[in-house]
Amino acid sequence: MTGSFDQTPNGDSLNWLAVQYVLGELSESELLAFEERLETDLAVCEAVAAAVRLTFILQVAVADSPVVPAFATNPPRVLPDATVHSFKTTPRGSWLVLAGATTAAAVLLAAMSLGPASSPSTQLARVDRSASELVSLWRTGSAVAELDIDDADVELAESGTEVAVPDWLFAAVSLEQSNAAGNSTDERQEN
Amino acid sequence: MASDDGDPLETGQPPDGDAHRARLPIQTVRELYEVHSRELLAFLVGVLRDGHAADEVAQAAFARLMEVGHEARAETIKGWLFKVGFHEAMAFRRRQALQGKTLKNYTVRRDPLLANETVHDELVRREDVAKLKELLAELPPDQQHVVRQRMYEGKTFAVIADELNVPLGTVLTRMRLAMEKLQKWWKRDAYPT
């Protein structure tokens, strides 16, 4: 390798010119002048070869390196007032959402607790009662004895395999519970 | 070249006079190939911007070496080979132009470097990549940023300058400083003369 970034007699830098040539950054006149030198000067040819290899290696190395932001050229921007204002409103909005969700959950739980006491006149009420029975059996430890559980289910439970419950099932159960709570309230009002 | 009757490498004609000497032994050609083929290939990729084309032209250059390489002096054989390669590359460009591919692609706005997998493997050593990653991390962030944007994102220096809102000269200087450091390592450790 004979080329370098040292200044050549005519003021340019051979390796830097070669890099620009390889990257396609020379103007038309610079390009033609550079290619004239390629024909007669081995050092220029070597510089091009080195620039190509360095470029390829750099492309792989850069792709594999963490991104570094240009701190020196991109100072942090001062956010406009409107943006700052929107940041102020965001936490308050999230508190409102949280409070609403808590209230809804409390109402739902209250309705569920009233469910078994209501008349079992509807199919949905029976579903609730079955659930409360299941909880009761589970608390007393007699669930396994009382319930007819398939062997395959026992094996599945013991294997620790995670059972994927589809979202639609959660949605359906929630809807049923909401409806059951609504029915219970209606029945109490009728009574 | 030894002959004064016209360069046989350019004319493609059999040399006259003492040029009737025996061709280079296969073993010599093989050794020259081992020593110079990678660098010649890299050079031709730079000229042609296409790995497949560069590979083809490099093969043609070595074919010429077998035919008339005995005309060249041993001490200048590398320069001879690169000169032949360059002429073959120019001839390749002209053929491409005749086939409808405009010369403008080569002379005004050059396409990005293209390397097929074989050529890339030939020119990129894994240990060089590892070393260059270390050196990259040592560069100032503004230089790293320009190198990444140019080499990986493929943006021109003008676009990078525009995005950073700095003069083009600033971006060129950053790139140049980064390349100087990397090239110094290249010269000192990777491919010392």
PDB file of C-alpha atoms in Angstrom, chain A residues 1-5 7 13 15-16 19-26 28 31-32 35 38-39 42 45-46 48-74, chain B residues 38-39 42-43 45-47 49 78-79 82-83 86-87 93 106-110 113 115 120 123-124 128-129 132-133 136 141 144-145 147-148 150-152 156-157 164 172 174-176 179-180 182-183 186-187 191 193:
ATOM      1  CA  MET A   1       0.000   0.000   0.000  1.00  0.00           C
ATOM      2  CA  THR A   2       1.658   3.137  -1.117  1.00  0.00           C
ATOM      3  CA  GLY A   3      -1.166   5.627  -0.918  1.00  0.00           C
ATOM      4  CA  SER A   4      -1.968   7.681   2.141  1.00  0.00           C
ATOM      5  CA  PHE A   5      -4.017  10.607   3.309  1.00  0.00           C
ATOM      6  CA  GLN A   7      -1.210  15.644   0.786  1.00  0.00           C
ATOM      7  CA  SER A  13      -5.177  13.505  -0.781  1.00  0.00           C
ATOM      8  CA  ASN A  15      -6.752   7.987  -0.229  1.00  0.00           C
ATOM      9  CA  TRP A  16      -9.477  10.491   0.419  1.00  0.00           C
ATOM     10  CA  VAL A  19     -12.775   6.968  -0.973  1.00  0.00           C
ATOM     11  CA  GLN A  20     -14.806   9.658  -2.697  1.00  0.00           C
ATOM     12  CA  TYR A  21     -14.349   7.871  -6.022  1.00  0.00           C
ATOM     13  CA  VAL A  22     -15.556   4.595  -4.566  1.00  0.00           C
ATOM     14  CA  LEU A  23     -18.509   6.270  -2.877  1.00  0.00           C
ATOM     15  CA  GLY A  24     -19.444   8.041  -6.100  1.00  0.00           C
ATOM     16  CA  GLU A  25     -18.989  11.487  -4.611  1.00  0.00           C
ATOM     17  CA  LEU A  26     -16.638  13.015  -7.204  1.00  0.00           C
ATOM     18  CA  GLU A  28     -17.746  14.580 -13.404  1.00  0.00           C
ATOM     19  CA  LEU A  31     -13.926  11.656 -11.852  1.00  0.00           C
ATOM     20  CA  LEU A  32     -12.448  11.875 -15.317  1.00  0.00           C
ATOM     21  CA  GLU A  35      -9.599   7.826 -13.870  1.00  0.00           C
ATOM     22  CA  LEU A  38      -5.783   5.135 -12.660  1.00  0.00           C
ATOM     23  CA  GLU A  39      -4.394   4.258 -16.037  1.00  0.00           C
ATOM     24  CA  LEU A  42      -0.307   2.029  -9.555  1.00  0.00           C
ATOM     25  CA  CYS A  45      -5.103   1.839  -8.234  1.00  0.00           C
ATOM     26  CA  GLU A  46      -3.984   0.520  -4.862  1.00  0.00           C
ATOM     27  CA  VAL A  48      -8.993   2.450  -4.901  1.00  0.00           C
ATOM     28  CA  ALA A  49      -8.590  -1.208  -3.981  1.00  0.00           C
ATOM     29  CA  ALA A  50      -8.015  -0.292  -0.344  1.00  0.00           C
ATOM     30  CA  ALA A  51     -11.005   2.063  -0.349  1.00  0.00           C
ATOM     31  CA  VAL A  52     -13.271  -0.667  -1.721  1.00  0.00           C
ATOM     32  CA  ARG A  53     -12.174  -3.203   0.858  1.00  0.00           C
ATOM     33  CA  LEU A  54     -12.405  -0.716   3.671  1.00  0.00           C
ATOM     34  CA  THR A  55     -15.870   0.294   2.491  1.00  0.00           C
ATOM     35  CA  PHE A  56     -17.114  -3.288   2.445  1.00  0.00           C
ATOM     36  CA  ILE A  57     -15.678  -4.019   5.871  1.00  0.00           C
ATOM     37  CA  LEU A  58     -17.082  -0.773   7.228  1.00  0.00           C
ATOM     38  CA  GLN A  59     -20.524  -1.582   5.898  1.00  0.00           C
ATOM     39  CA  VAL A  60     -20.509  -4.866   7.807  1.00  0.00           C
ATOM     40  CA  ALA A  61     -18.961  -3.332  10.927  1.00  0.00           C
ATOM     41  CA  VAL A  62     -21.353  -0.375  11.018  1.00  0.00           C
ATOM     42  CA  ALA A  63     -24.357  -2.631  10.522  1.00  0.00           C
ATOM     43  CA  ASP A  64     -23.237  -4.581  13.556  1.00  0.00           C
ATOM     44  CA  SER A  65     -22.471  -1.554  15.759  1.00  0.00           C
ATOM     45  CA  PRO A  66     -24.856   0.351  18.015  1.00  0.00           C
ATOM     46  CA  VAL A  67     -26.353   3.527  16.617  1.00  0.00           C
ATOM     47  CA  VAL A  68     -24.656   6.635  17.910  1.00  0.00           C
ATOM     48  CA  PRO A  69     -26.690   9.834  17.771  1.00  0.00           C
ATOM     49  CA  ALA A  70     -24.901  12.902  16.525  1.00  0.00           C
ATOM     50  CA  PHE A  71     -24.996  14.797  19.825  1.00  0.00           C
ATOM     51  CA  ALA A  72     -22.620  17.421  18.635  1.00  0.00           C
ATOM     52  CA  THR A  73     -24.871  18.413  15.769  1.00  0.00           C
ATOM     53  CA  ASN A  74     -28.332  17.788  17.166  1.00  0.00           C
TER      54      ASN A  74
ATOM     55  CA  ARG B  38      -7.866  -9.930  -4.238  1.00  0.00           C
ATOM     56  CA  GLU B  39      -6.441  -6.480  -4.623  1.00  0.00           C
ATOM     57  CA  ALA B  42     -11.211  -4.856  -5.185  1.00  0.00           C
ATOM     58  CA  PHE B  43      -9.794  -2.311  -7.607  1.00  0.00           C
ATOM     59  CA  VAL B  45     -15.122  -3.402  -8.076  1.00  0.00           C
ATOM     60  CA  GLY B  46     -14.244   0.241  -7.466  1.00  0.00           C
ATOM     61  CA  VAL B  47     -14.050   0.929 -11.189  1.00  0.00           C
ATOM     62  CA  ARG B  49     -19.185  -0.944  -9.109  1.00  0.00           C
ATOM     63  CA  LYS B  78       1.717  -5.794 -10.593  1.00  0.00           C
ATOM     64  CA  GLY B  79       1.429  -2.482 -12.408  1.00  0.00           C
ATOM     65  CA  PHE B  82      -3.624  -3.493 -12.918  1.00  0.00           C
ATOM     66  CA  LYS B  83      -3.199  -1.676 -16.196  1.00  0.00           C
ATOM     67  CA  PHE B  86      -8.240  -1.232 -16.030  1.00  0.00           C
ATOM     68  CA  HIS B  87      -8.247  -1.512 -19.824  1.00  0.00           C
ATOM     69  CA  ARG B  93     -18.004  -0.425 -19.855  1.00  0.00           C
ATOM     70  CA  TYR B 106     -20.439   5.340 -14.576  1.00  0.00           C
ATOM     71  CA  THR B 107     -19.327   8.876 -15.168  1.00  0.00           C
ATOM     72  CA  VAL B 108     -21.862  11.153 -13.540  1.00  0.00           C
ATOM     73  CA  ARG B 109     -24.002   9.545 -10.866  1.00  0.00           C
ATOM     74  CA  ARG B 110     -22.418   6.250 -10.073  1.00  0.00           C
ATOM     75  CA  LEU B 113     -21.172  -0.506  -4.856  1.00  0.00           C
ATOM     76  CA  ALA B 115     -20.782  -7.064  -4.595  1.00  0.00           C
ATOM     77  CA  HIS B 120     -17.788  -9.952  -0.725  1.00  0.00           C
ATOM     78  CA  LEU B 123     -12.702  -9.116   0.187  1.00  0.00           C
ATOM     79  CA  VAL B 124     -14.058  -9.065   3.745  1.00  0.00           C
ATOM     80  CA  ASP B 128     -10.979  -7.085  10.025  1.00  0.00           C
ATOM     81  CA  VAL B 129     -14.649  -6.488  10.786  1.00  0.00           C
ATOM     82  CA  LEU B 132     -12.943  -2.086  12.659  1.00  0.00           C
ATOM     83  CA  LYS B 133     -15.893  -2.261  15.049  1.00  0.00           C
ATOM     84  CA  LEU B 136     -15.433   2.744  15.099  1.00  0.00           C
ATOM     85  CA  PRO B 141     -19.860  10.477  17.946  1.00  0.00           C
ATOM     86  CA  GLN B 144     -19.416   7.790  13.815  1.00  0.00           C
ATOM     87  CA  HIS B 145     -22.723   9.290  12.836  1.00  0.00           C
ATOM     88  CA  VAL B 147     -19.793   7.098   8.739  1.00  0.00           C
ATOM     89  CA  ARG B 148     -22.983   5.229   9.572  1.00  0.00           C
ATOM     90  CA  ARG B 150     -22.919   7.292   4.506  1.00  0.00           C
ATOM     91  CA  MET B 151     -21.744   3.695   4.624  1.00  0.00           C
ATOM     92  CA  TYR B 152     -24.802   1.946   5.993  1.00  0.00           C
ATOM     93  CA  THR B 156     -24.968  11.203   0.191  1.00  0.00           C
ATOM     94  CA  PHE B 157     -22.830  13.718   2.057  1.00  0.00           C
ATOM     95  CA  LEU B 164     -27.689  17.773  10.395  1.00  0.00           C
ATOM     96  CA  LEU B 172     -16.804  15.876   4.508  1.00  0.00           C
ATOM     97  CA  ARG B 174     -15.798  14.415   9.667  1.00  0.00           C
ATOM     98  CA  MET B 175     -15.837  11.606   7.151  1.00  0.00           C
ATOM     99  CA  ARG B 176     -12.322  12.334   6.077  1.00  0.00           C
ATOM    100  CA  MET B 179     -11.416   7.456   7.234  1.00  0.00           C
ATOM    101  CA  GLU B 180      -7.910   8.702   7.959  1.00  0.00           C
ATOM    102  CA  LEU B 182      -9.344   3.743   9.883  1.00  0.00           C
ATOM    103  CA  GLN B 183      -7.001   3.837   6.932  1.00  0.00           C
ATOM    104  CA  TRP B 186      -5.470  -0.584   7.630  1.00  0.00           C
ATOM    105  CA  LYS B 187      -2.027   0.408   6.461  1.00  0.00           C
ATOM    106  CA  TYR B 191      -2.393  -4.877   5.005  1.00  0.00           C
ATOM    107  CA  THR B 193       3.355  -3.081   2.792  1.00  0.00           C
TER     108      THR B 193
END
